[in-house]
mmCIF file of C-alpha atoms in Angstrom:
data_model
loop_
_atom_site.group_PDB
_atom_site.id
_atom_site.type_symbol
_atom_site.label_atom_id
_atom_site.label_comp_id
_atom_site.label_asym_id
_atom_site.label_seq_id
_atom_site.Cartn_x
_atom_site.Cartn_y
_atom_site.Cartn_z
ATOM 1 C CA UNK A 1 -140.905 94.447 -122.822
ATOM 2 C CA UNK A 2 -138.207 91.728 -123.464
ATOM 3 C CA UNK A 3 -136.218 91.413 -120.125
ATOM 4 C CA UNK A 4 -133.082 89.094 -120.094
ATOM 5 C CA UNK A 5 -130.609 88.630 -117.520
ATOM 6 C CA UNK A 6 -126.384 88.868 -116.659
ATOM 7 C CA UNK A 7 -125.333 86.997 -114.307
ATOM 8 C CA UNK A 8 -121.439 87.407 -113.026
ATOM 9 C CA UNK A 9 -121.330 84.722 -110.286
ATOM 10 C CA UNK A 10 -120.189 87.198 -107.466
ATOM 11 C CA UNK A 11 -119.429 85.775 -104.597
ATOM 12 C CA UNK A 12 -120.427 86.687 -101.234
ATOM 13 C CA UNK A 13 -118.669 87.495 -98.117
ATOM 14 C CA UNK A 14 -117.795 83.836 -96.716
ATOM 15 C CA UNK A 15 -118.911 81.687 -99.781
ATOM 16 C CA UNK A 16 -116.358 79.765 -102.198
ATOM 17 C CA UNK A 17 -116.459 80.596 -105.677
ATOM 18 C CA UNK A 18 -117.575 76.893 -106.293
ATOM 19 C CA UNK A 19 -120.700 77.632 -104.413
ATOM 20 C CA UNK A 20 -121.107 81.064 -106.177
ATOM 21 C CA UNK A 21 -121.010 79.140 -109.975
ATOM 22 C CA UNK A 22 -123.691 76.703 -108.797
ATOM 23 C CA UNK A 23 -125.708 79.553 -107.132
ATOM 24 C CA UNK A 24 -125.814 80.814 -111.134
ATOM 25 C CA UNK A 25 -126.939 77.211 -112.166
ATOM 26 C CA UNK A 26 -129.369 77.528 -109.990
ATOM 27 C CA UNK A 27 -130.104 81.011 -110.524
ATOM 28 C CA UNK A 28 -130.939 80.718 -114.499
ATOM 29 C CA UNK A 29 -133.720 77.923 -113.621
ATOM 30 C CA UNK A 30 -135.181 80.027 -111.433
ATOM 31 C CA UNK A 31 -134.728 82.888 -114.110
ATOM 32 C CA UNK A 32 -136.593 80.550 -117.057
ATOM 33 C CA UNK A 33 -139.466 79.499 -114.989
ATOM 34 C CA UNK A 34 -140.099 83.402 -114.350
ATOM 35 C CA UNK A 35 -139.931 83.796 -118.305
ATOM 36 C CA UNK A 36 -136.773 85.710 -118.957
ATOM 37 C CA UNK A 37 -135.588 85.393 -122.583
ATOM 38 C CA UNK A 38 -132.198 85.023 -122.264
ATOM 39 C CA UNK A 39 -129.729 84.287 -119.477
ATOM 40 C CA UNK A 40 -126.006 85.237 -119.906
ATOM 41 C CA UNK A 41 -122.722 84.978 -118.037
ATOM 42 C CA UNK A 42 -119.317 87.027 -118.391
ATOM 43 C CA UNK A 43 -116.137 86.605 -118.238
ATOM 44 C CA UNK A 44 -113.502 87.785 -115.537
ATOM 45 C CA UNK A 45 -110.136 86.890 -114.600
ATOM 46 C CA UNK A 46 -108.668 86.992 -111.368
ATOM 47 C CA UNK A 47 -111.121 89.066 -109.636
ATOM 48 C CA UNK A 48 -111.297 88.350 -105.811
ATOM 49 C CA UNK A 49 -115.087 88.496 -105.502
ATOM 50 C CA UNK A 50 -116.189 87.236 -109.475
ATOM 51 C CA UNK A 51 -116.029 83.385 -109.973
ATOM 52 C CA UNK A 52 -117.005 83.842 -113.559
ATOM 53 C CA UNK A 53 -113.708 83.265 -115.717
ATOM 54 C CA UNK A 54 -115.167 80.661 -118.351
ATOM 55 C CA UNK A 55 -118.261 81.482 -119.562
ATOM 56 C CA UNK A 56 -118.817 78.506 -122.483
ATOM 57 C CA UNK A 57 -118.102 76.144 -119.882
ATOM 58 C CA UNK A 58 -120.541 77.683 -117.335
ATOM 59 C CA UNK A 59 -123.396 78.776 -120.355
ATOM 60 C CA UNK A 60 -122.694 74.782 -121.209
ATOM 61 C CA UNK A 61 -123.941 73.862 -117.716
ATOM 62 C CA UNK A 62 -126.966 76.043 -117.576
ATOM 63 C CA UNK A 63 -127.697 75.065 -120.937
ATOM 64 C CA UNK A 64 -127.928 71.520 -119.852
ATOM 65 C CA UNK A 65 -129.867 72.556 -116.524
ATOM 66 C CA UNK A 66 -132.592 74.462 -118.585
ATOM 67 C CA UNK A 67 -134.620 73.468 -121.888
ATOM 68 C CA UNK A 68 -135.628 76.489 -123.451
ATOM 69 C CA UNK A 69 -133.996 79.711 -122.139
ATOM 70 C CA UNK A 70 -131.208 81.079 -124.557
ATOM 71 C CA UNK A 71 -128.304 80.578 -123.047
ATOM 72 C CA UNK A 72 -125.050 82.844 -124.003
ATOM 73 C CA UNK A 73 -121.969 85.141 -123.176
ATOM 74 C CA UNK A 74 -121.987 88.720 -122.055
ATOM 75 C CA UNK A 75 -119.517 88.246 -123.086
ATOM 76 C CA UNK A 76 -116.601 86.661 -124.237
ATOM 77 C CA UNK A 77 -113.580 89.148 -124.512
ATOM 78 C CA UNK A 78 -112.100 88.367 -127.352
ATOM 79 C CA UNK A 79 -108.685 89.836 -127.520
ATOM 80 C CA UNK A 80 -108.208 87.364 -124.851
ATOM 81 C CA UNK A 81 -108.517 84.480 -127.149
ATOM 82 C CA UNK A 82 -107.993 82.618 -130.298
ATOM 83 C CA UNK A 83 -110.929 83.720 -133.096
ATOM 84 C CA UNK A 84 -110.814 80.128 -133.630
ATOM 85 C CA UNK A 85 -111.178 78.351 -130.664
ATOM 86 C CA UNK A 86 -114.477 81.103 -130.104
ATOM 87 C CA UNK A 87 -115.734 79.481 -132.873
ATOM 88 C CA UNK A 88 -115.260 76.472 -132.144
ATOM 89 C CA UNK A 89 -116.484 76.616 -128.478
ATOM 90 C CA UNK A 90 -119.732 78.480 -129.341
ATOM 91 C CA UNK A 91 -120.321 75.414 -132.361
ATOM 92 C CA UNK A 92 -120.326 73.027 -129.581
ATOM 93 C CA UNK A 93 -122.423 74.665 -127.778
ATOM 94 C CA UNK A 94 -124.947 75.029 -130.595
ATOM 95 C CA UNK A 95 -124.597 71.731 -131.269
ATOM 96 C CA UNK A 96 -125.200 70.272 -127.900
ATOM 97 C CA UNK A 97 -128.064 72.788 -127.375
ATOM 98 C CA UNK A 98 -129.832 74.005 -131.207
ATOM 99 C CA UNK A 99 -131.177 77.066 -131.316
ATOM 100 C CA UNK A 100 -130.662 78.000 -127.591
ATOM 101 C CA UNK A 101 -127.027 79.772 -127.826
ATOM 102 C CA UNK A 102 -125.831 83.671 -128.310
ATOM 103 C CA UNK A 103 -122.544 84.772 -128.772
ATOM 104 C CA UNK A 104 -121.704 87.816 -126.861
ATOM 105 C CA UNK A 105 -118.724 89.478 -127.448
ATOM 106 C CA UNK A 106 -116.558 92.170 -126.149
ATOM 107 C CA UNK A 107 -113.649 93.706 -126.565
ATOM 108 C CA UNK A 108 -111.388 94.286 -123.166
ATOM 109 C CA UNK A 109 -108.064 92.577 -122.200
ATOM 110 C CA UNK A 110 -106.897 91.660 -118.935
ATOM 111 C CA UNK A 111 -107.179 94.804 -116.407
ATOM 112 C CA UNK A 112 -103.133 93.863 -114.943
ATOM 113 C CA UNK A 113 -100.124 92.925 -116.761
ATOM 114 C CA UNK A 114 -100.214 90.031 -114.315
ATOM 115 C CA UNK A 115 -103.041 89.295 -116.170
ATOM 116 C CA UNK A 116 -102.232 89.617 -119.351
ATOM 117 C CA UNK A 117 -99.387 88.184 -118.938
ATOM 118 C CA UNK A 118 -101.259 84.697 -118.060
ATOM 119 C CA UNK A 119 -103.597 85.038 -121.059
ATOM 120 C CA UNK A 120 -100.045 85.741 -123.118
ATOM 121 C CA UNK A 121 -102.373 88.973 -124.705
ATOM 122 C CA UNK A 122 -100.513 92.231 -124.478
ATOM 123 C CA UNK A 123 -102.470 95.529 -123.734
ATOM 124 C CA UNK A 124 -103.080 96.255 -126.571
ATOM 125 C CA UNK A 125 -104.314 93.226 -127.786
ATOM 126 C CA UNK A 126 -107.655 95.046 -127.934
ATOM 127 C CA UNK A 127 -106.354 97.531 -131.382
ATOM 128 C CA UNK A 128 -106.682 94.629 -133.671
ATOM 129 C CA UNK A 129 -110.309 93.678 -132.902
ATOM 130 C CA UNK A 130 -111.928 94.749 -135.800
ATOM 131 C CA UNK A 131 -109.588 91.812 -137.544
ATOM 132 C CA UNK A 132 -110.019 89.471 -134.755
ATOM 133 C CA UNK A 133 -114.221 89.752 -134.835
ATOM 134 C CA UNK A 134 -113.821 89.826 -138.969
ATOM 135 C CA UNK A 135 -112.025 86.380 -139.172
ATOM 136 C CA UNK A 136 -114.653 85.361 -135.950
ATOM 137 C CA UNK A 137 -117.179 85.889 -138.480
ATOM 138 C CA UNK A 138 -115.709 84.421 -140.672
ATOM 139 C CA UNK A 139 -115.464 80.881 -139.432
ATOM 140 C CA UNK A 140 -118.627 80.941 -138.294
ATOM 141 C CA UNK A 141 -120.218 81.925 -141.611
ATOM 142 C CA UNK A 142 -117.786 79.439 -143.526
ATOM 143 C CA UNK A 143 -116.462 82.252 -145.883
ATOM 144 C CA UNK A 144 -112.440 81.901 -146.719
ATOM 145 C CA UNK A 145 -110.023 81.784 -143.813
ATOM 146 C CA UNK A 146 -106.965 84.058 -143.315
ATOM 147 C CA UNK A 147 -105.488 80.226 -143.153
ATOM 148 C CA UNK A 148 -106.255 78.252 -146.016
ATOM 149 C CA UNK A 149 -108.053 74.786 -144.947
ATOM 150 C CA UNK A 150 -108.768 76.135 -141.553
ATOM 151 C CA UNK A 151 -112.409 75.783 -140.242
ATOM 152 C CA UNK A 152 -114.242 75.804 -136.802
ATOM 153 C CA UNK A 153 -115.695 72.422 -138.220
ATOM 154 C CA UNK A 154 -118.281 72.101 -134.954
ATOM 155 C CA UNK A 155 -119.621 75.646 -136.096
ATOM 156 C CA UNK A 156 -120.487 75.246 -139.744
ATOM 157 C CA UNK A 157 -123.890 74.851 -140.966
ATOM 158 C CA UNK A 158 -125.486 76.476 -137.486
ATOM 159 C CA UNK A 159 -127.282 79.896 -137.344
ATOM 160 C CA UNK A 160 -125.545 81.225 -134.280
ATOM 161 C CA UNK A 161 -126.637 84.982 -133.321
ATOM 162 C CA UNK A 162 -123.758 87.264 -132.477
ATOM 163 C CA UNK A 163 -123.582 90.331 -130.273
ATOM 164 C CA UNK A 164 -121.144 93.060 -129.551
ATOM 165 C CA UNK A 165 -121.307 94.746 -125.991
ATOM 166 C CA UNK A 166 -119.987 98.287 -126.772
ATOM 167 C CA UNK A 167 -119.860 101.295 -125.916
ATOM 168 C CA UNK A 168 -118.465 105.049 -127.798
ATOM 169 C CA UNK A 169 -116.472 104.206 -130.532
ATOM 170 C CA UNK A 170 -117.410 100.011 -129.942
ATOM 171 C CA UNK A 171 -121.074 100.447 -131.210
ATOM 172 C CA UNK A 172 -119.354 101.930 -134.241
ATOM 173 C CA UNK A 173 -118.146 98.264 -135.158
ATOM 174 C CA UNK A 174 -121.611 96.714 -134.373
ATOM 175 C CA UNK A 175 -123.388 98.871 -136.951
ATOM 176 C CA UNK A 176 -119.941 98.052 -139.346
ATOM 177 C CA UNK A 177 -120.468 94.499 -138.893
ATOM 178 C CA UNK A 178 -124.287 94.708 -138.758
ATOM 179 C CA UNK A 179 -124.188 93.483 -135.146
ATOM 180 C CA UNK A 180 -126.876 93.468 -132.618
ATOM 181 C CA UNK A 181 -126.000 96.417 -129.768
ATOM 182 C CA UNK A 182 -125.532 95.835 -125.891
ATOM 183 C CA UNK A 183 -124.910 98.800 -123.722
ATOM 184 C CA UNK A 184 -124.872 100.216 -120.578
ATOM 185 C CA UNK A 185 -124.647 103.777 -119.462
ATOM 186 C CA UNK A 186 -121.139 103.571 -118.853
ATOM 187 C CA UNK A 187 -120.850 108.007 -119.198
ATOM 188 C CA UNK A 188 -124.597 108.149 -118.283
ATOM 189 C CA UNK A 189 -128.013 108.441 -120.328
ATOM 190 C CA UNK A 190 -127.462 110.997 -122.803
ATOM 191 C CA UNK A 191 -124.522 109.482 -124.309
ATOM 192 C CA UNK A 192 -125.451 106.355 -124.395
ATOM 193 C CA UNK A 193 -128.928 107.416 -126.322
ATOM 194 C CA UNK A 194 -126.215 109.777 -128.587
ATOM 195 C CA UNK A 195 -124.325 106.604 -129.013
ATOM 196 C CA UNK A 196 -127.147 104.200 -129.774
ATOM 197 C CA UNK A 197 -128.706 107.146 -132.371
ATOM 198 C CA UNK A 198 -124.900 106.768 -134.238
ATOM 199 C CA UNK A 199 -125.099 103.090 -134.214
ATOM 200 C CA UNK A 200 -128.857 102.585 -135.964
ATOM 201 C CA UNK A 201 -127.608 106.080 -138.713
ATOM 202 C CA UNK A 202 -124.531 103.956 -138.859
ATOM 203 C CA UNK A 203 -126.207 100.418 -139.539
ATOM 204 C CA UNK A 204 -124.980 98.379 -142.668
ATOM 205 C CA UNK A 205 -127.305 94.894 -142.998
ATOM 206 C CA UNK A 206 -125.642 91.605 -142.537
ATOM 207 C CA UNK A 207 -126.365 88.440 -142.232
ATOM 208 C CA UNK A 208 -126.679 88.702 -138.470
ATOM 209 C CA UNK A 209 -129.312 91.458 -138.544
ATOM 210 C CA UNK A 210 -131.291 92.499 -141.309
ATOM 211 C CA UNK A 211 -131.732 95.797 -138.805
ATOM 212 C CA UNK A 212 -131.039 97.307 -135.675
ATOM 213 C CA UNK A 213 -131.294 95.754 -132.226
ATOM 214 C CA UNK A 214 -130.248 97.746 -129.448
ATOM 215 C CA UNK A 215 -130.203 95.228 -125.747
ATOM 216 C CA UNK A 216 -129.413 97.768 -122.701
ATOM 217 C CA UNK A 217 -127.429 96.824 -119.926
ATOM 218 C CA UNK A 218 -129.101 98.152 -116.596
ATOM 219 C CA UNK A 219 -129.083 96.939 -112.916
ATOM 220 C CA UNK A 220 -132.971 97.172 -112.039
ATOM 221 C CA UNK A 221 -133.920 96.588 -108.199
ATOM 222 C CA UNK A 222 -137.400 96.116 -107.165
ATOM 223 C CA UNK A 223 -138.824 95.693 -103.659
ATOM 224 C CA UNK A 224 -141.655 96.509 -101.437
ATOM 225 C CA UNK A 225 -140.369 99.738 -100.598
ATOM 226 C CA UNK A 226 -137.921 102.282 -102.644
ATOM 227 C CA UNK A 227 -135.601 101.854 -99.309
ATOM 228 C CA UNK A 228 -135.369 97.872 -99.985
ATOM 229 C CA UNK A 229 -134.800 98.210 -103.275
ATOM 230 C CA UNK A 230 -131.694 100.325 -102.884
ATOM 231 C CA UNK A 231 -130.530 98.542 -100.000
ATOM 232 C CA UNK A 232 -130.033 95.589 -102.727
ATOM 233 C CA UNK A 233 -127.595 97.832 -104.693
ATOM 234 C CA UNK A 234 -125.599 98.513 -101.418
ATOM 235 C CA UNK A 235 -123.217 95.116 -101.660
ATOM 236 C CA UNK A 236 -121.959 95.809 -105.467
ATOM 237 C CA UNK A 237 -121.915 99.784 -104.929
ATOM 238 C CA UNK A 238 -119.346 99.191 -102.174
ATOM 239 C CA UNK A 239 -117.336 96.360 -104.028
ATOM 240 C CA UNK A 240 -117.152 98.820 -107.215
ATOM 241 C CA UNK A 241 -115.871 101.754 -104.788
ATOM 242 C CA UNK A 242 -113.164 99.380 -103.320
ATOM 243 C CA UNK A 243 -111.978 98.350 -106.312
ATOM 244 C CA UNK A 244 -111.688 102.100 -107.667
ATOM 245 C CA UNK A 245 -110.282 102.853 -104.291
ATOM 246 C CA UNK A 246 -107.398 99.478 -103.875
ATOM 247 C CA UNK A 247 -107.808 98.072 -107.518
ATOM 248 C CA UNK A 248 -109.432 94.959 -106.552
ATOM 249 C CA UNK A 249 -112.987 93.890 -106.504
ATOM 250 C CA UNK A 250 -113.995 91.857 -103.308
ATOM 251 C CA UNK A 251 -116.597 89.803 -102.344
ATOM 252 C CA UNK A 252 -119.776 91.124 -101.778
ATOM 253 C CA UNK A 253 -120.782 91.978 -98.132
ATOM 254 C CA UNK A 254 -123.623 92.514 -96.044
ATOM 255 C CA UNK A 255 -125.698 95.772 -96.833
ATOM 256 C CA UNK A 256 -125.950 96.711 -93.072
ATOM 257 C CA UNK A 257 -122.007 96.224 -93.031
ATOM 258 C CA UNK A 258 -121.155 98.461 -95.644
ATOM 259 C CA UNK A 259 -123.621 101.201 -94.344
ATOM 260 C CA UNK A 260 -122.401 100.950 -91.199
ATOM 261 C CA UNK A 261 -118.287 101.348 -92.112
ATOM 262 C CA UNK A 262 -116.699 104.216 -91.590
ATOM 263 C CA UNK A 263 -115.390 105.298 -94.981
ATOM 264 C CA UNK A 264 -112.751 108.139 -96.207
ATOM 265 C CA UNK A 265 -113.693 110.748 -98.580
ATOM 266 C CA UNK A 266 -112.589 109.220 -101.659
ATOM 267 C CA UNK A 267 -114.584 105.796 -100.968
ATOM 268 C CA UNK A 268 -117.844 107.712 -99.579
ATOM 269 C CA UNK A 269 -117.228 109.449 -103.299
ATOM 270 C CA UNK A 270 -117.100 106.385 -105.076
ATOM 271 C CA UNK A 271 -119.658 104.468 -103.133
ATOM 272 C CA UNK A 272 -122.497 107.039 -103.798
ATOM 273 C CA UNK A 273 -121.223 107.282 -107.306
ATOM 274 C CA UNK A 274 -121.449 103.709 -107.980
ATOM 275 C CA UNK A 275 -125.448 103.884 -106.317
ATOM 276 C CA UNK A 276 -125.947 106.539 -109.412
ATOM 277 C CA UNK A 277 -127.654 105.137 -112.643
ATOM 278 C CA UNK A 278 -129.869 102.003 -111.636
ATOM 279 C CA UNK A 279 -133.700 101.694 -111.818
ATOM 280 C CA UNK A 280 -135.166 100.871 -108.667
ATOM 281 C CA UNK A 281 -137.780 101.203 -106.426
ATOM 282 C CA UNK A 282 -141.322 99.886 -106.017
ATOM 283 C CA UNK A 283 -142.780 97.359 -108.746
ATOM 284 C CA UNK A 284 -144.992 100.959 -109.494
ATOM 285 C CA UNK A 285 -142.159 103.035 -109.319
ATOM 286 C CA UNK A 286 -139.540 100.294 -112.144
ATOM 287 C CA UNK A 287 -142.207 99.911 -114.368
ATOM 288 C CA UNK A 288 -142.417 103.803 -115.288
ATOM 289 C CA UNK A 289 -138.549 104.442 -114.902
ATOM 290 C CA UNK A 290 -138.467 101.196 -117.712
ATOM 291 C CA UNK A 291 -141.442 103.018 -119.475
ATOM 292 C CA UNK A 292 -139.400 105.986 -119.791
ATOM 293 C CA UNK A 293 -135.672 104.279 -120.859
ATOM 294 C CA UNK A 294 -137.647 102.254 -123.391
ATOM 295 C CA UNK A 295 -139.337 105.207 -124.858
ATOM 296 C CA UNK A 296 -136.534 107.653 -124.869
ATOM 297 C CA UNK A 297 -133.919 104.801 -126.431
ATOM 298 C CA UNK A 298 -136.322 102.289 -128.626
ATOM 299 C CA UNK A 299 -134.600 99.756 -126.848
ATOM 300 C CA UNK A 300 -135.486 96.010 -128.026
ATOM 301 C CA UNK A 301 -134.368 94.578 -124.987
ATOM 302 C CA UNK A 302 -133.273 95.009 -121.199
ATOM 303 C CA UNK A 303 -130.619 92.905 -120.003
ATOM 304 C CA UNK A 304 -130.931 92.908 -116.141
ATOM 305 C CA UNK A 305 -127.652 93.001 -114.264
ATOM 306 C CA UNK A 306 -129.084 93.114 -110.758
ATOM 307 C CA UNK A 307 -127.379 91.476 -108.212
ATOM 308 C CA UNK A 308 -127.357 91.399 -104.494
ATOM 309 C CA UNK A 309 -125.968 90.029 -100.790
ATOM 310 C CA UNK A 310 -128.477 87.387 -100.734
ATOM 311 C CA UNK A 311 -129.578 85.387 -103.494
ATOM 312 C CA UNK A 312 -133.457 84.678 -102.279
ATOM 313 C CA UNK A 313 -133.330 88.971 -101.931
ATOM 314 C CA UNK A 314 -132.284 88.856 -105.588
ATOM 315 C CA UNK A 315 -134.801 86.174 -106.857
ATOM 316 C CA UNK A 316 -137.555 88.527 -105.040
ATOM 317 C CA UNK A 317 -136.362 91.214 -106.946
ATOM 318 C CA UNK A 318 -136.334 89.188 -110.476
ATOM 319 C CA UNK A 319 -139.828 87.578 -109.790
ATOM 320 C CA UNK A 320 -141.479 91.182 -109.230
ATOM 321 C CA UNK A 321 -139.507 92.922 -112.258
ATOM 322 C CA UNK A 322 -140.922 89.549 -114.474
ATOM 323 C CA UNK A 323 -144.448 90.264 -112.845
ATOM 324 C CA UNK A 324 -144.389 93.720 -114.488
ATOM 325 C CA UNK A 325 -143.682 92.568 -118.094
#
């Protein structure tokens, strides 16, 4: 089983977001001495409780904190963003650090038009991605630019593995660009597996994969006890519910504060909803729900989105899922 990890830089209840980014430094050491493949960060913009918002500058400073973990993006949204300066970016990166960088790409805009107003994308900046990934490729696999004479010189010449994070119609344009797959179950199981099935019948070689790879997204919690392990889920269930609830996505609080607040229907709702779809439990108890995802999707890879209040409770978690592969 190849486990990698996400990593959003929440922040908790109290802490700056400066603290939060070098808590992921810190946190992707502690992820390659444990043996995860590949440690990735995201990108979010003006989100109260996320201090992620650049992720090649903060997959630069894990690279250079680690020596042999691959280091990339989960991902870079790239209707927010020149196809060029992507390229460029992710060929200093895999210049600084060979052989040690992904590209992870999605394909969401700004949630507000405050937002998107800031990144000077409208909404729907995201209908022209298929062009936007296309001339992407492009630079980075030195074939003729939409501008004559224009290349993402840092970029040429390296062997720079690109991924799409999709989902519905999204893993479509993996399997039309011959694309590794990352997904979560966004709509639950069954479509995703529906989805995944589409996107391998779908799959058109490319110089990027000679075949399919499917990487699923999934929070995975693992503790002593099935109770501990879903106590860990308790800080992001409650952010995700408040920001479905007020439209903003705080920091993360205690678990014994949340459970003991007082909430209205609609966040009691949204809260329980957001506890649905994660493996956890005992180290017994994840390693046959993972037996069971990996055999009903021929997954290639887990990327482990896990987070929690307290970052030693997470690292206990991470060290016991590593234990079991």
């Amino acid at each position: 089983m190849r486990l990698s990890v996400l990593d959003r830089s929440h922040i908790w209840q109290g802490q700056s977001p400066q603290r939060a980014l070098r808590e992921t430094v810190h946190f992707a050491q502690e992820a390659e001495a444990l043996g995860y493949h590949r440690f990735w960060v995201a990108e979010h913009h003006s989100v109260p409780g996320v201090a992620g918002a650049a992720p090649t500058v903060l997959a630069a400073a894990i690279a250079a904190a680690t020596t042999h973990i691959r280091v990339g993006t989960g991902g870079v949204m790239l209707p927010n963003h020149q196809p060029l300066v992507v390229a460029e970016q992710f060929g200093v990166l895999g210049s600084l650090f060979p052989d040690r960088i992904d590209i992870g790409l999605g394909r969401s805009v700004g949630f507000t038009s405050g937002i998107r107003r800031a990144l000077g994308r409208d909404k729907d900046a995201a209908e022209g991605f298929g062009e936007q990934l296309a001339e992407l490729l492009g630079y980075l696999s030195r074939q003729p630019s939409r501008l004559p004479g224009v290349h993402a010189v840092p970029a040429e010449g390296l062997r720079l593995p690109v991924f799409l994070l999709a989902a519905g119609s999204g893993a479509g344009t993996a399997a039309e660009f011959g694309l590794p797959l990352v997904i979560a179950a966004v709509h639950g199981d069954d479509r995703m597996i529906r989805t995944i099935d589409s996107y391998r019948e779908h799959f058109r070689p490319s110089e990027w994969a000679a075949q399919p790879y499917v990487v699923i997204a999934r929070s995975v919690a693992v503790a002593d006890t099935a109770e501990q392990a879903r106590r860990l889920l308790v800080p992001e269930a409650w952010a995700t519910a408040f920001s479905r609830t007020r439209g903003e996505f705080p920091p993360l609080e205690p678990p014994e504060q949340v459970l003991a607040r007082e909430m209205s229907d609609r966040e009691r709702t949204q809260f329980e909803r957001a506890l649905d779809g994660h493996v956890f439990g005992t180290a017994d108890e994840v390693a046959v729900a993972l037996k069971d995802l990996t055999a009903r999707t021929s997954a290639d890879e887990i990327l482990v989105t896990t987070t929690a209040y307290d970052p030693e409770d997470r690292l206990d978690s991470y060290r016991l899922l590593a234990a079991l592969a």
